[in-house]
Amino acid sequence: MYIWQREDWPQFRWNKDYVNVHLSSIRYAQGRLAGKLGALGFHISSNAMLNAMADDVVASSEIEGVVLNREEVRSSVARHLGLETEGLPVASHYIEGIVEVMMDAVRNAADTLTAERLFGWHAALFPTGRSGAWKIVVADWRQSAEAMQVVSGPMGKEKVHFQAPDSKDVPHLMDDFLRWINDDQLLDPVIKAAIAHLWFVTIHPFEDGNGRLTRTITDMLMTRADQMPHRFYSVSAEILQRRNQYYDVLESTQNGNMDITDWLMWFLDTVERAIENADGKVSAIMDKTRFWDANEQMEMNDRQRKLINRLLDGFEGKLTTGKWAKIAKCSPDTALRDIQDLIRKGVLRKNDAGGRSTSYELIIKGVANNTKKY
């Protein structure tokens, strides 16, 4: 028996003690991230927002196996945010439509969610009226008499993971869902986002695009939860990293009873990971700004500035003379002179290990003479 077939559908229940502990941790992380964002200048915070929103659009499609051109997505998002697009390609009409869906969900998060609004989003995902080679019903609920199933495996050996409600039941099921979405319940908005995610994807109201629209609704409700008009972290990007877990917990929940504690805990953990990931990126941006503010008068050549920026942006592995020479496209001797110059200036330090494994790290002077090493 699927969850939607139960007599008490959709009377979800959960262990509030477990969930509330995790929810408190998320609220703290949200506040910490908001505080850091408030300390950034407009240009820096706008770029953090651009990156997060582009990540979200790309990841939500990739979860469904649809690969978008990331630079075109960045171009479209930047244009919608009023940011510089020089050097970025012109986005295709298709990508413009997808970005417009996300922008409507986020910028107009407080607006009523209606069937017509969902139909508009759906039409933007399928502007040709086709999903690949197949013609589908667009901008309306699915209507096929055939069962809507989530399957995997080769033809003839498919495994059915879930079967959605019959098409004839979708209109009244969606009426109930939309009434609940637009009702101002005394329910934490993060919990509401988690329940809405599960509820919508369980109804599976469209012939295709249900996963992407599920995550669009999630973004809309998380924007309400954050009380910010834009996204600075991507839940979809985190789901993409945990895609197998995502499908497993959805399947077990949709095949279970009305206790959705496991789903809520997984969703909250994913949100917290997304916030922590964004928090780390914002901290790195703050470190980079602080470094160049402190060293703006220091004489450095172009190679040194290039390598320092690479370190500040996140450098894989340890910095060695050989890596410096390769990235800066110079000789090992020139690389060593660059490094020794920065050591004398207090910008780099040599790691303890010597010999052929000699490597170097960047020093960022912080508050009260604390240092961060890269």
mmCIF file of N, CA and C in Angstrom, residues 209-290:
data_model
loop_
_atom_site.group_PDB
_atom_site.id
_atom_site.type_symbol
_atom_site.label_atom_id
_atom_site.label_comp_id
_atom_site.label_asym_id
_atom_site.label_seq_id
_atom_site.Cartn_x
_atom_site.Cartn_y
_atom_site.Cartn_z
ATOM 1 N N GLY A 209 8.459 16.366 -15.447
ATOM 2 C CA GLY A 209 8.900 17.588 -14.782
ATOM 3 C C GLY A 209 8.503 17.683 -13.325
ATOM 4 N N ASN A 210 7.959 16.604 -12.759
ATOM 5 C CA ASN A 210 7.488 16.659 -11.372
ATOM 6 C C ASN A 210 8.609 16.906 -10.369
ATOM 7 N N GLY A 211 9.756 16.276 -10.601
ATOM 8 C CA GLY A 211 10.871 16.469 -9.671
ATOM 9 C C GLY A 211 11.360 17.896 -9.654
ATOM 10 N N ARG A 212 11.508 18.489 -10.842
ATOM 11 C CA ARG A 212 12.005 19.868 -10.920
ATOM 12 C C ARG A 212 11.014 20.852 -10.310
ATOM 13 N N LEU A 213 9.723 20.628 -10.532
ATOM 14 C CA LEU A 213 8.731 21.525 -9.951
ATOM 15 C C LEU A 213 8.601 21.307 -8.444
ATOM 16 N N THR A 214 8.832 20.085 -7.998
ATOM 17 C CA THR A 214 8.877 19.828 -6.556
ATOM 18 C C THR A 214 9.950 20.690 -5.907
ATOM 19 N N ARG A 215 11.128 20.712 -6.525
ATOM 20 C CA ARG A 215 12.228 21.480 -5.935
ATOM 21 C C ARG A 215 12.027 22.980 -6.123
ATOM 22 N N THR A 216 11.278 23.386 -7.139
ATOM 23 C CA THR A 216 10.930 24.803 -7.288
ATOM 24 C C THR A 216 10.031 25.243 -6.143
ATOM 25 N N ILE A 217 9.041 24.419 -5.810
ATOM 26 C CA ILE A 217 8.165 24.716 -4.665
ATOM 27 C C ILE A 217 8.982 24.740 -3.375
ATOM 28 N N THR A 218 9.934 23.836 -3.269
ATOM 29 C CA THR A 218 10.806 23.817 -2.092
ATOM 30 C C THR A 218 11.587 25.122 -1.975
ATOM 31 N N ASP A 219 12.133 25.600 -3.098
ATOM 32 C CA ASP A 219 12.854 26.881 -3.085
ATOM 33 C C ASP A 219 11.931 28.020 -2.666
ATOM 34 N N MET A 220 10.711 28.011 -3.147
ATOM 35 C CA MET A 220 9.766 29.059 -2.792
ATOM 36 C C MET A 220 9.517 29.085 -1.285
ATOM 37 N N LEU A 221 9.292 27.908 -0.707
ATOM 38 C CA LEU A 221 8.993 27.843 0.718
ATOM 39 C C LEU A 221 10.238 28.090 1.574
ATOM 40 N N MET A 222 11.412 27.675 1.088
ATOM 41 C CA MET A 222 12.639 27.956 1.832
ATOM 42 C C MET A 222 12.965 29.449 1.791
ATOM 43 N N THR A 223 12.582 30.138 0.714
ATOM 44 C CA THR A 223 12.755 31.587 0.654
ATOM 45 C C THR A 223 11.892 32.252 1.718
ATOM 46 N N ARG A 224 10.677 31.760 1.891
ATOM 47 C CA ARG A 224 9.836 32.255 2.984
ATOM 48 C C ARG A 224 10.480 31.982 4.334
ATOM 49 N N ALA A 225 11.056 30.795 4.477
ATOM 50 C CA ALA A 225 11.676 30.422 5.751
ATOM 51 C C ALA A 225 12.869 31.311 6.075
ATOM 52 N N ASP A 226 13.664 31.646 5.044
ATOM 53 C CA ASP A 226 14.860 32.475 5.251
ATOM 54 C C ASP A 226 14.519 33.954 5.402
ATOM 55 N N GLN A 227 13.341 34.331 4.922
ATOM 56 C CA GLN A 227 12.920 35.735 4.948
ATOM 57 C C GLN A 227 13.925 36.632 4.227
ATOM 58 N N MET A 228 14.449 36.108 3.115
ATOM 59 C CA MET A 228 15.334 36.859 2.234
ATOM 60 C C MET A 228 14.803 36.716 0.808
ATOM 61 N N PRO A 229 14.913 37.742 -0.033
ATOM 62 C CA PRO A 229 14.310 37.696 -1.363
ATOM 63 C C PRO A 229 15.092 36.890 -2.391
ATOM 64 N N HIS A 230 16.226 36.330 -1.994
ATOM 65 C CA HIS A 230 17.042 35.565 -2.926
ATOM 66 C C HIS A 230 17.581 34.339 -2.221
ATOM 67 N N ARG A 231 18.187 33.445 -2.997
ATOM 68 C CA ARG A 231 18.773 32.227 -2.442
ATOM 69 C C ARG A 231 20.280 32.401 -2.323
ATOM 70 N N PHE A 232 20.794 32.008 -1.167
ATOM 71 C CA PHE A 232 22.238 32.057 -0.960
ATOM 72 C C PHE A 232 22.799 30.660 -0.703
ATOM 73 N N TYR A 233 21.940 29.667 -0.731
ATOM 74 C CA TYR A 233 22.410 28.281 -0.667
ATOM 75 C C TYR A 233 21.455 27.428 -1.490
ATOM 76 N N SER A 234 21.931 26.288 -1.959
ATOM 77 C CA SER A 234 21.162 25.458 -2.880
ATOM 78 C C SER A 234 20.859 24.092 -2.281
ATOM 79 N N VAL A 235 19.596 23.861 -1.969
ATOM 80 C CA VAL A 235 19.175 22.545 -1.485
ATOM 81 C C VAL A 235 19.284 21.528 -2.621
ATOM 82 N N SER A 236 18.958 21.939 -3.849
ATOM 83 C CA SER A 236 19.031 21.017 -4.990
ATOM 84 C C SER A 236 20.454 20.525 -5.230
ATOM 85 N N ALA A 237 21.443 21.426 -5.076
ATOM 86 C CA ALA A 237 22.836 21.017 -5.269
ATOM 87 C C ALA A 237 23.240 19.968 -4.242
ATOM 88 N N GLU A 238 22.734 20.096 -3.033
ATOM 89 C CA GLU A 238 23.048 19.111 -1.987
ATOM 90 C C GLU A 238 22.315 17.802 -2.262
ATOM 91 N N ILE A 239 21.070 17.879 -2.738
ATOM 92 C CA ILE A 239 20.333 16.661 -3.103
ATOM 93 C C ILE A 239 21.065 15.913 -4.216
ATOM 94 N N LEU A 240 21.598 16.657 -5.184
ATOM 95 C CA LEU A 240 22.342 16.034 -6.276
ATOM 96 C C LEU A 240 23.519 15.227 -5.746
ATOM 97 N N GLN A 241 24.207 15.754 -4.749
ATOM 98 C CA GLN A 241 25.350 15.047 -4.163
ATOM 99 C C GLN A 241 24.915 13.780 -3.425
ATOM 100 N N ARG A 242 23.645 13.744 -3.015
ATOM 101 C CA ARG A 242 23.129 12.604 -2.240
ATOM 102 C C ARG A 242 21.954 11.967 -2.981
ATOM 103 N N ARG A 243 22.034 11.935 -4.289
ATOM 104 C CA ARG A 243 20.887 11.545 -5.113
ATOM 105 C C ARG A 243 20.371 10.146 -4.779
ATOM 106 N N ASN A 244 21.259 9.182 -4.595
ATOM 107 C CA ASN A 244 20.808 7.821 -4.295
ATOM 108 C C ASN A 244 20.071 7.771 -2.960
ATOM 109 N N GLN A 245 20.605 8.474 -1.958
ATOM 110 C CA GLN A 245 19.912 8.540 -0.671
ATOM 111 C C GLN A 245 18.547 9.200 -0.825
ATOM 112 N N TYR A 246 18.498 10.230 -1.638
ATOM 113 C CA TYR A 246 17.256 10.974 -1.879
ATOM 114 C C TYR A 246 16.166 10.042 -2.396
ATOM 115 N N TYR A 247 16.498 9.280 -3.425
ATOM 116 C CA TYR A 247 15.507 8.370 -3.992
ATOM 117 C C TYR A 247 15.145 7.253 -3.017
ATOM 118 N N ASP A 248 16.127 6.790 -2.250
ATOM 119 C CA ASP A 248 15.856 5.713 -1.293
ATOM 120 C C ASP A 248 14.902 6.163 -0.185
ATOM 121 N N VAL A 249 15.134 7.354 0.365
ATOM 122 C CA VAL A 249 14.282 7.805 1.472
ATOM 123 C C VAL A 249 12.900 8.174 0.964
ATOM 124 N N LEU A 250 12.811 8.706 -0.258
ATOM 125 C CA LEU A 250 11.494 8.965 -0.841
ATOM 126 C C LEU A 250 10.719 7.664 -1.026
ATOM 127 N N GLU A 251 11.391 6.658 -1.575
ATOM 128 C CA GLU A 251 10.721 5.385 -1.829
ATOM 129 C C GLU A 251 10.229 4.748 -0.536
ATOM 130 N N SER A 252 11.083 4.725 0.477
ATOM 131 C CA SER A 252 10.680 4.098 1.743
ATOM 132 C C SER A 252 9.530 4.859 2.398
ATOM 133 N N THR A 253 9.540 6.195 2.270
ATOM 134 C CA THR A 253 8.471 6.994 2.859
ATOM 135 C C THR A 253 7.168 6.810 2.099
ATOM 136 N N GLN A 254 7.241 6.794 0.773
ATOM 137 C CA GLN A 254 6.032 6.652 -0.049
ATOM 138 C C GLN A 254 5.441 5.250 0.042
ATOM 139 N N ASN A 255 6.234 4.288 0.476
ATOM 140 C CA ASN A 255 5.754 2.924 0.676
ATOM 141 C C ASN A 255 5.456 2.634 2.141
ATOM 142 N N GLY A 256 5.518 3.657 2.990
ATOM 143 C CA GLY A 256 5.330 3.458 4.417
ATOM 144 C C GLY A 256 3.983 3.944 4.910
ATOM 145 N N ASN A 257 3.959 4.311 6.205
ATOM 146 C CA ASN A 257 2.725 4.833 6.789
ATOM 147 C C ASN A 257 2.827 6.348 6.878
ATOM 148 N N MET A 258 1.976 6.962 7.667
ATOM 149 C CA MET A 258 1.931 8.423 7.704
ATOM 150 C C MET A 258 2.979 9.038 8.623
ATOM 151 N N ASP A 259 3.822 8.209 9.263
ATOM 152 C CA ASP A 259 4.929 8.728 10.070
ATOM 153 C C ASP A 259 6.083 9.072 9.128
ATOM 154 N N ILE A 260 6.365 10.365 8.971
ATOM 155 C CA ILE A 260 7.374 10.816 8.004
ATOM 156 C C ILE A 260 8.626 11.352 8.705
ATOM 157 N N THR A 261 8.869 10.874 9.925
ATOM 158 C CA THR A 261 10.030 11.348 10.687
ATOM 159 C C THR A 261 11.333 11.162 9.913
ATOM 160 N N ASP A 262 11.529 9.988 9.318
ATOM 161 C CA ASP A 262 12.785 9.715 8.599
ATOM 162 C C ASP A 262 12.963 10.690 7.433
ATOM 163 N N TRP A 263 11.882 10.950 6.693
ATOM 164 C CA TRP A 263 11.976 11.899 5.586
ATOM 165 C C TRP A 263 12.331 13.295 6.094
ATOM 166 N N LEU A 264 11.662 13.737 7.144
ATOM 167 C CA LEU A 264 11.939 15.075 7.672
ATOM 168 C C LEU A 264 13.378 15.191 8.149
ATOM 169 N N MET A 265 13.882 14.169 8.823
ATOM 170 C CA MET A 265 15.256 14.218 9.328
ATOM 171 C C MET A 265 16.245 14.265 8.168
ATOM 172 N N TRP A 266 15.967 13.495 7.111
ATOM 173 C CA TRP A 266 16.867 13.513 5.945
ATOM 174 C C TRP A 266 16.823 14.877 5.274
ATOM 175 N N PHE A 267 15.643 15.414 5.098
ATOM 176 C CA PHE A 267 15.497 16.714 4.451
ATOM 177 C C PHE A 267 16.203 17.797 5.267
ATOM 178 N N LEU A 268 15.998 17.801 6.574
ATOM 179 C CA LEU A 268 16.628 18.822 7.418
ATOM 180 C C LEU A 268 18.148 18.685 7.397
ATOM 181 N N ASP A 269 18.631 17.459 7.396
ATOM 182 C CA ASP A 269 20.081 17.252 7.319
ATOM 183 C C ASP A 269 20.630 17.789 6.006
ATOM 184 N N THR A 270 19.888 17.593 4.919
ATOM 185 C CA THR A 270 20.307 18.094 3.607
ATOM 186 C C THR A 270 20.317 19.617 3.587
ATOM 187 N N VAL A 271 19.295 20.240 4.162
ATOM 188 C CA VAL A 271 19.244 21.702 4.241
ATOM 189 C C VAL A 271 20.425 22.226 5.056
ATOM 190 N N GLU A 272 20.705 21.583 6.178
ATOM 191 C CA GLU A 272 21.810 22.042 7.017
ATOM 192 C C GLU A 272 23.146 21.922 6.284
ATOM 193 N N ARG A 273 23.334 20.832 5.544
ATOM 194 C CA ARG A 273 24.564 20.670 4.757
ATOM 195 C C ARG A 273 24.686 21.767 3.703
ATOM 196 N N ALA A 274 23.555 22.101 3.084
ATOM 197 C CA ALA A 274 23.555 23.156 2.061
ATOM 198 C C ALA A 274 23.939 24.498 2.673
ATOM 199 N N ILE A 275 23.405 24.786 3.850
ATOM 200 C CA ILE A 275 23.729 26.043 4.530
ATOM 201 C C ILE A 275 25.195 26.070 4.936
ATOM 202 N N GLU A 276 25.681 24.962 5.475
ATOM 203 C CA GLU A 276 27.085 24.895 5.893
ATOM 204 C C GLU A 276 28.018 25.058 4.697
ATOM 205 N N ASN A 277 27.655 24.469 3.569
ATOM 206 C CA ASN A 277 28.460 24.613 2.357
ATOM 207 C C ASN A 277 28.512 26.074 1.932
ATOM 208 N N ALA A 278 27.344 26.739 1.955
ATOM 209 C CA ALA A 278 27.299 28.163 1.604
ATOM 210 C C ALA A 278 28.063 29.000 2.620
ATOM 211 N N ASP A 279 27.954 28.637 3.889
ATOM 212 C CA ASP A 279 28.660 29.363 4.947
ATOM 213 C C ASP A 279 30.167 29.303 4.726
ATOM 214 N N GLY A 280 30.653 28.114 4.331
ATOM 215 C CA GLY A 280 32.082 27.979 4.056
ATOM 216 C C GLY A 280 32.522 28.837 2.880
ATOM 217 N N LYS A 281 31.687 28.898 1.842
ATOM 218 C CA LYS A 281 32.018 29.726 0.676
ATOM 219 C C LYS A 281 32.019 31.208 1.035
ATOM 220 N N VAL A 282 31.042 31.627 1.843
ATOM 221 C CA VAL A 282 30.984 33.034 2.253
ATOM 222 C C VAL A 282 32.184 33.374 3.129
ATOM 223 N N SER A 283 32.567 32.448 4.024
ATOM 224 C CA SER A 283 33.751 32.673 4.862
ATOM 225 C C SER A 283 35.000 32.832 4.008
ATOM 226 N N ALA A 284 35.091 32.015 2.943
ATOM 227 C CA ALA A 284 36.248 32.115 2.045
ATOM 228 C C ALA A 284 36.254 33.463 1.330
ATOM 229 N N ILE A 285 35.073 33.936 0.934
ATOM 230 C CA ILE A 285 34.978 35.255 0.298
ATOM 231 C C ILE A 285 35.417 36.346 1.266
ATOM 232 N N MET A 286 34.985 36.217 2.520
ATOM 233 C CA MET A 286 35.362 37.210 3.533
ATOM 234 C C MET A 286 36.868 37.194 3.779
ATOM 235 N N ASP A 287 37.449 35.985 3.798
ATOM 236 C CA ASP A 287 38.899 35.866 3.978
ATOM 237 C C ASP A 287 39.644 36.516 2.813
ATOM 238 N N LYS A 288 39.144 36.285 1.606
ATOM 239 C CA LYS A 288 39.782 36.855 0.422
ATOM 240 C C LYS A 288 39.727 38.374 0.466
ATOM 241 N N THR A 289 38.583 38.909 0.837
ATOM 242 C CA THR A 289 38.437 40.370 0.942
ATOM 243 C C THR A 289 39.360 40.931 2.010
ATOM 244 N N ARG A 290 39.392 40.246 3.154
ATOM 245 C CA ARG A 290 40.238 40.708 4.257
ATOM 246 C C ARG A 290 41.718 40.666 3.871
#
